[in-house]
GROMACS .gro file of N, CA and C in nm:
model
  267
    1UNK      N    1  -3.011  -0.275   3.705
    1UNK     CA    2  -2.883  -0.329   3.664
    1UNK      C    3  -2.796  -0.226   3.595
    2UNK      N    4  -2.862  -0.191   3.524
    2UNK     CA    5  -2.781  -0.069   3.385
    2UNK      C    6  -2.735   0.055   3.502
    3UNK      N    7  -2.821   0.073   3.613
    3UNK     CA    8  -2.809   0.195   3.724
    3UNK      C    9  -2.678   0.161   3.809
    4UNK      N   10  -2.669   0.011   3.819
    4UNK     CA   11  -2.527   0.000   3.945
    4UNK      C   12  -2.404  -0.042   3.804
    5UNK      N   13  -2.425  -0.041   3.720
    5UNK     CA   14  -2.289  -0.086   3.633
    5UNK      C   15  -2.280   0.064   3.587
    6UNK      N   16  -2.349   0.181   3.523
    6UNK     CA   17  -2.320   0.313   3.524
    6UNK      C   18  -2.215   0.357   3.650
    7UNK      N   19  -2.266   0.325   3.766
    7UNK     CA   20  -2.175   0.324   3.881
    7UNK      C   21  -2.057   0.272   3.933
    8UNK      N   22  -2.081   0.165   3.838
    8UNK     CA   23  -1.921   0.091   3.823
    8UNK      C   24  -1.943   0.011   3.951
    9UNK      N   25  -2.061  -0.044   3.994
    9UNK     CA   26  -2.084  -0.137   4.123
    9UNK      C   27  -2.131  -0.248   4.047
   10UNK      N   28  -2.026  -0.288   3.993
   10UNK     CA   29  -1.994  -0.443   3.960
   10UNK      C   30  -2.100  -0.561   4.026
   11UNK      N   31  -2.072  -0.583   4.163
   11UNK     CA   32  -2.170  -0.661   4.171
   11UNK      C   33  -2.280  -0.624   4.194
   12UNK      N   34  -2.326  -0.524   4.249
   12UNK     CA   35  -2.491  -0.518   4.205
   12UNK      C   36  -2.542  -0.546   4.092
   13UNK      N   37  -2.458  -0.520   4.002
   13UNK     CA   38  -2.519  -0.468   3.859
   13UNK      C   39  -2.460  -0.641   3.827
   14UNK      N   40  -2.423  -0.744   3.866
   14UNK     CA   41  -2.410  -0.857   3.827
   14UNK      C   42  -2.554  -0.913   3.847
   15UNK      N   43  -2.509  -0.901   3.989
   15UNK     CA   44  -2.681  -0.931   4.078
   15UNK      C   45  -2.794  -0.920   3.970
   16UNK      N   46  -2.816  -0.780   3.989
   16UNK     CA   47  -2.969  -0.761   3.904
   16UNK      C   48  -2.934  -0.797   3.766
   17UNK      N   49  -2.868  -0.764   3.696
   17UNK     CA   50  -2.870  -0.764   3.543
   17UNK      C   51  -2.907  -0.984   3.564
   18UNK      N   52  -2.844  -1.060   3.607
   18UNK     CA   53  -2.842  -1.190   3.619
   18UNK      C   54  -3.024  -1.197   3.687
   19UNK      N   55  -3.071  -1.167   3.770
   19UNK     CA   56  -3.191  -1.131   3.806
   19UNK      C   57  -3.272  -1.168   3.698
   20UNK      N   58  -3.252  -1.030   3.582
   20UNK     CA   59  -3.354  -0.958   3.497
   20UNK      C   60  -3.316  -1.085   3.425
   21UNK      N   61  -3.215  -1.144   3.366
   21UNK     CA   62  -3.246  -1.209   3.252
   21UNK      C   63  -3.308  -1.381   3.278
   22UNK      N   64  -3.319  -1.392   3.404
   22UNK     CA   65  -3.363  -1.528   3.443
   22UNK      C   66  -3.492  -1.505   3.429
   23UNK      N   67  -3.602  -1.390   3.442
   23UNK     CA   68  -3.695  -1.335   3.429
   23UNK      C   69  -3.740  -1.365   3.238
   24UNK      N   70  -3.683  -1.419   3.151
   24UNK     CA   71  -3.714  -1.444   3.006
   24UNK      C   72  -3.717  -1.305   2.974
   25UNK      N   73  -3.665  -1.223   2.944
   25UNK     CA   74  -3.717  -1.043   2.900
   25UNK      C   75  -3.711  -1.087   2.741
   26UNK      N   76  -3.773  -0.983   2.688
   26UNK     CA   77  -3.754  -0.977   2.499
   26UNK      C   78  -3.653  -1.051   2.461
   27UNK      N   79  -3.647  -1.067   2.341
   27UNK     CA   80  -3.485  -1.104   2.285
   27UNK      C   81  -3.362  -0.987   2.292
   28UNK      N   82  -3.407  -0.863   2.259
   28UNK     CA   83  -3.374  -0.725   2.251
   28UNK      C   84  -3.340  -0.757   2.427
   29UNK      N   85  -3.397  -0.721   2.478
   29UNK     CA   86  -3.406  -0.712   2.639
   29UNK      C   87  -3.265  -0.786   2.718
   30UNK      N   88  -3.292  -0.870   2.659
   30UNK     CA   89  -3.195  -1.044   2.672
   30UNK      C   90  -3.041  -1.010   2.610
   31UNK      N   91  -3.042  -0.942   2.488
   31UNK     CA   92  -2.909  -0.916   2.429
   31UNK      C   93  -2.865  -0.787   2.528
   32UNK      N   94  -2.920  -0.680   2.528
   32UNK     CA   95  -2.901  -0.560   2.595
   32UNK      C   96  -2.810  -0.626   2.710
   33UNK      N   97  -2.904  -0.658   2.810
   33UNK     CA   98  -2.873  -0.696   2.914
   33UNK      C   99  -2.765  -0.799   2.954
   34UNK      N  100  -2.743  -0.881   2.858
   34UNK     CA  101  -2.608  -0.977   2.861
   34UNK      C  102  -2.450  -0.902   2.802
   35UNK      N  103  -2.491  -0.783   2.700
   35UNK     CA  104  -2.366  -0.711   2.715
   35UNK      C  105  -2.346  -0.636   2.816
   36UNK      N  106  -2.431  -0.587   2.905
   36UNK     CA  107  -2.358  -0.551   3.024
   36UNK      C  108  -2.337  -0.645   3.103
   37UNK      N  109  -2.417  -0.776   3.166
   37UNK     CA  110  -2.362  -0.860   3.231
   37UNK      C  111  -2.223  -0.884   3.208
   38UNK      N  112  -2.203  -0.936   3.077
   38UNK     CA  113  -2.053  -0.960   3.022
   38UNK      C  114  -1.954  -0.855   3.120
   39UNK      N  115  -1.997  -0.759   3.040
   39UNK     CA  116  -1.935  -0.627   3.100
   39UNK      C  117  -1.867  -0.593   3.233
   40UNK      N  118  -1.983  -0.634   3.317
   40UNK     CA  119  -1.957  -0.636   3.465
   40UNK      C  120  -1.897  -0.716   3.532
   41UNK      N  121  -1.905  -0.850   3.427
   41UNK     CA  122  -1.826  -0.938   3.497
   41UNK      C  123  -1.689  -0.986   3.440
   42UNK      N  124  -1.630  -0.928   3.346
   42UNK     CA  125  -1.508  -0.864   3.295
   42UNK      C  126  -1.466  -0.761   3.396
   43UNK      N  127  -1.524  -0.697   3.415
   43UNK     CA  128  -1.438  -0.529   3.463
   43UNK      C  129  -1.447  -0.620   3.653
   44UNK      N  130  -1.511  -0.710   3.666
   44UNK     CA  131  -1.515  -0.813   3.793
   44UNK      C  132  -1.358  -0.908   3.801
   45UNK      N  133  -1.291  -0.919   3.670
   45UNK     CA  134  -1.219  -1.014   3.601
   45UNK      C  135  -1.304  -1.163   3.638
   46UNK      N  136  -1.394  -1.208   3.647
   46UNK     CA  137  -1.527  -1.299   3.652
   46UNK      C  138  -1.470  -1.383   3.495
   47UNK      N  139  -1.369  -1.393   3.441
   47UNK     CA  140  -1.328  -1.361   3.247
   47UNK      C  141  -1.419  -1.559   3.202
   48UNK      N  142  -1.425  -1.646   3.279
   48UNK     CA  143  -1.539  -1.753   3.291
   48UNK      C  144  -1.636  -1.739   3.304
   49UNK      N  145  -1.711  -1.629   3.364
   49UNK     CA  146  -1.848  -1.620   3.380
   49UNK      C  147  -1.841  -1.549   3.284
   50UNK      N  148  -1.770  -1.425   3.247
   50UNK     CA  149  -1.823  -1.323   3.117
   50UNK      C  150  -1.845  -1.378   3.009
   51UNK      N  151  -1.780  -1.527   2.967
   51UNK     CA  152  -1.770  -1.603   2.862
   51UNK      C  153  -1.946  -1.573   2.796
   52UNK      N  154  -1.993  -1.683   2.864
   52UNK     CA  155  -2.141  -1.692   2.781
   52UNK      C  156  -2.250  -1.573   2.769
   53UNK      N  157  -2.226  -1.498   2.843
   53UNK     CA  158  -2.334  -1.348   2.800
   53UNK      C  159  -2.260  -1.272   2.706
   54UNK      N  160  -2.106  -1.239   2.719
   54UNK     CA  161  -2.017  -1.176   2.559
   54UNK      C  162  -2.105  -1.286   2.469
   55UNK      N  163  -2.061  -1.410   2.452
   55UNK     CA  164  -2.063  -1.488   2.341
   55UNK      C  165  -2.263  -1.474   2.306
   56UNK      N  166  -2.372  -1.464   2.392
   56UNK     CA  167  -2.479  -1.454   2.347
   56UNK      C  168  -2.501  -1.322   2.260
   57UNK      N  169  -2.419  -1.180   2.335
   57UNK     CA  170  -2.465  -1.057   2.249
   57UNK      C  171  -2.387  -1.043   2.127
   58UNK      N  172  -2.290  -1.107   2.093
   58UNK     CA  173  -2.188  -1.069   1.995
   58UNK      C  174  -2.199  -1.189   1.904
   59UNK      N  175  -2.296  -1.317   1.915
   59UNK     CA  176  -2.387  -1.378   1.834
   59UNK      C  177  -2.539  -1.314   1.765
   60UNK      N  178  -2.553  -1.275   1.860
   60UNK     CA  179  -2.701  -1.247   1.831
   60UNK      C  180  -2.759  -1.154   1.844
   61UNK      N  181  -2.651  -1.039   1.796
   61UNK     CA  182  -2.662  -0.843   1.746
   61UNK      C  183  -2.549  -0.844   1.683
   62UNK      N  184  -2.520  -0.853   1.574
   62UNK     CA  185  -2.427  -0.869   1.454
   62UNK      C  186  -2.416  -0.712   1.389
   63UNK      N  187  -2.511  -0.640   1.439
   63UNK     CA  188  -2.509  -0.482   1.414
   63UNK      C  189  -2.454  -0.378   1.519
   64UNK      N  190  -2.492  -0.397   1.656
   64UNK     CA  191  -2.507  -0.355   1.788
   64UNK      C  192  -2.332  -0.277   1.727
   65UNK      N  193  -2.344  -0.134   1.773
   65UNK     CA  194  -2.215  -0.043   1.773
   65UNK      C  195  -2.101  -0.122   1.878
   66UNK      N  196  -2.208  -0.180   1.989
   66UNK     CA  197  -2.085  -0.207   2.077
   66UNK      C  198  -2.068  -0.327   2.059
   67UNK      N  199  -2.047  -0.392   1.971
   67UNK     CA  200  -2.018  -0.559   1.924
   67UNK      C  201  -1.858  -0.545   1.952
   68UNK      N  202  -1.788  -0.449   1.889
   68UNK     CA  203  -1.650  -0.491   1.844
   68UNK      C  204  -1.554  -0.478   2.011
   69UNK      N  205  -1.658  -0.424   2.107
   69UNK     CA  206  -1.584  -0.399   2.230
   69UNK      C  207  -1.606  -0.511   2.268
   70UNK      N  208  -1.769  -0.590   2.246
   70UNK     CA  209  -1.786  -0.686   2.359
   70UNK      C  210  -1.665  -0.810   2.263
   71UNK      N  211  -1.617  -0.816   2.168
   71UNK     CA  212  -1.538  -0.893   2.141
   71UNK      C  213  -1.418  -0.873   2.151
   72UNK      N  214  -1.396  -0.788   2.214
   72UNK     CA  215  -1.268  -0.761   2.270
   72UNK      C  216  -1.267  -0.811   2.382
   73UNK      N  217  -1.396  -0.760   2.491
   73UNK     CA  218  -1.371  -0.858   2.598
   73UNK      C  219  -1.367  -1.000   2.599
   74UNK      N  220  -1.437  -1.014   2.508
   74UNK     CA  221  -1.465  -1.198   2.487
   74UNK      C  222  -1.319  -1.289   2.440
   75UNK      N  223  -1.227  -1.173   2.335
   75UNK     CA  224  -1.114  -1.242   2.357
   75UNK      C  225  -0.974  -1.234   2.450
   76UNK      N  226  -1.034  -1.154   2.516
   76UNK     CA  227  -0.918  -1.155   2.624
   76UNK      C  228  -1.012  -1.163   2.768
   77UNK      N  229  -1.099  -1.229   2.734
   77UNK     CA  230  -1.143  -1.341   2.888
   77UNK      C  231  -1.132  -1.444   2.837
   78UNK      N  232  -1.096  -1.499   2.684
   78UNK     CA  233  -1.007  -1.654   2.660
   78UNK      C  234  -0.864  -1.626   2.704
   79UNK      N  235  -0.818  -1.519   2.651
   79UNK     CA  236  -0.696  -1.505   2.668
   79UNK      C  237  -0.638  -1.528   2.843
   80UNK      N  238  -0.719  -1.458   2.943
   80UNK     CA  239  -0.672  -1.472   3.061
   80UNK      C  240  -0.690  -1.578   3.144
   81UNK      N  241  -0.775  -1.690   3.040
   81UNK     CA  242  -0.835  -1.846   3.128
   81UNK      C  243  -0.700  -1.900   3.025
   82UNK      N  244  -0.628  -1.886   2.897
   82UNK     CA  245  -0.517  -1.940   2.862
   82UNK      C  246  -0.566  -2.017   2.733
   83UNK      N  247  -0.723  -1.946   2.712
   83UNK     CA  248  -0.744  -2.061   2.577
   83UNK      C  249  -0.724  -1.963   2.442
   84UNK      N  250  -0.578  -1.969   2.447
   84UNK     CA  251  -0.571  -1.896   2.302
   84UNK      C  252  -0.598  -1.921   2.170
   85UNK      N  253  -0.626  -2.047   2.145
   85UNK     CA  254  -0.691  -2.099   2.057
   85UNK      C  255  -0.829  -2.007   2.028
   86UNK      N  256  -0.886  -2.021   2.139
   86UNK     CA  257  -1.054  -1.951   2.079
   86UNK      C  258  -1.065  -1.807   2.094
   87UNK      N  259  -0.943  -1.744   2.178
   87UNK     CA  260  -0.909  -1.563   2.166
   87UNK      C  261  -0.879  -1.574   2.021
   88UNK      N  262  -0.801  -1.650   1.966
   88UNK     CA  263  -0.783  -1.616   1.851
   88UNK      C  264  -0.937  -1.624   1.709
   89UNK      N  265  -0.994  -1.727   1.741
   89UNK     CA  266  -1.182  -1.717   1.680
   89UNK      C  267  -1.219  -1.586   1.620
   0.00000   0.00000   0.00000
């Protein structure tokens, strides 16, 4: 997964990363892997599907360096479904 989103091949790296986490991986494993899902499926504009893997890693890694990006995506994939109410959250 982490190999086709380095590549910027969006959907592969949807594919597998969605794969790996149906698979139960670590919790660690599980967060990792849902900020790039997010990721991929943002830079997909997917901004409904990116919803719940942003909202799992940027709950539940409150430290993670890349928190403040994945909440950037998270509020402007409300912003582009029109729910400005919760971009604003």
């Amino acid at each position: 997964g982490k190999t086709a989103f380095r590549r910027s091949d969006w959907p592969e790296a949807i594919e597998q990363l969605g794969r790996f986490l149906a698979m139960s991986p670590t919790d660690d494993e599980a967060l990792d892997a849902s900020f790039f899902l997010g990721n991929a499926l943002f830079q997909s504009r997917k901004y409904d599907d990116a919803i719940k893997p942003l909202t799992r890693f940027v709950e539940g890694d409150k430290k993670a360096r890349t928190r403040d990006f994945a909440l950037i995506m998270l509020m402007q994939s409300h912003d582009m479904l029109g729910n400005k109410d919760k971009a604003i959250e």
